[in-house]
Amino acid sequence: VYESNFTRETRKRLCKIDRQAIERYFINKGDDELEEGEIKL
């Protein structure tokens, strides 16, 4: 909904944060089993 209001830089930053969160999720998933859909930040 709000995406159209984001600047290109903001969107880039959010994508980077998302990627880091996803990577962290998979790293943590290997360490100890997480509930489905849970992401440790």
C-alpha atoms as one frame of an Amber mdcrd trajectory, in Angstrom:
protein
   0.000   0.000   0.000   2.707   2.469   1.023   5.339   1.198  -1.409   4.598
   3.899  -3.974   5.570   6.496  -1.360   8.984   4.957  -0.812  11.957   6.483
  -2.548  14.197   4.245  -4.594  16.855   4.397  -1.865  14.383   3.472   0.858
  13.154   0.506  -1.147  16.748  -0.606  -1.725  17.462  -0.345   2.004  14.334
  -2.339   2.867  15.280  -5.062   0.388  18.721  -5.253   1.969  17.206  -5.516
   5.468  14.807  -8.218   4.254  17.675 -10.193   2.737  19.655  -9.985   5.969
  16.628 -11.064   7.997  16.024 -14.020   5.697  19.691 -15.062   5.839  19.606
 -14.799   9.626  16.400 -16.851   9.645  18.039 -19.706   7.769  21.197 -19.536
   9.897  19.109 -19.660  13.074  16.940 -22.435  11.652  20.089 -24.544  11.397
  21.068 -23.756  14.993  17.762 -24.601  16.619  14.434 -25.436  15.074  12.129
 -22.455  14.829   8.389 -22.440  14.680   7.221 -22.280  11.079   7.367 -18.721
   9.790   9.270 -17.402  12.791  12.160 -15.055  12.077  14.722 -14.118  14.691
  15.962 -10.566  14.211
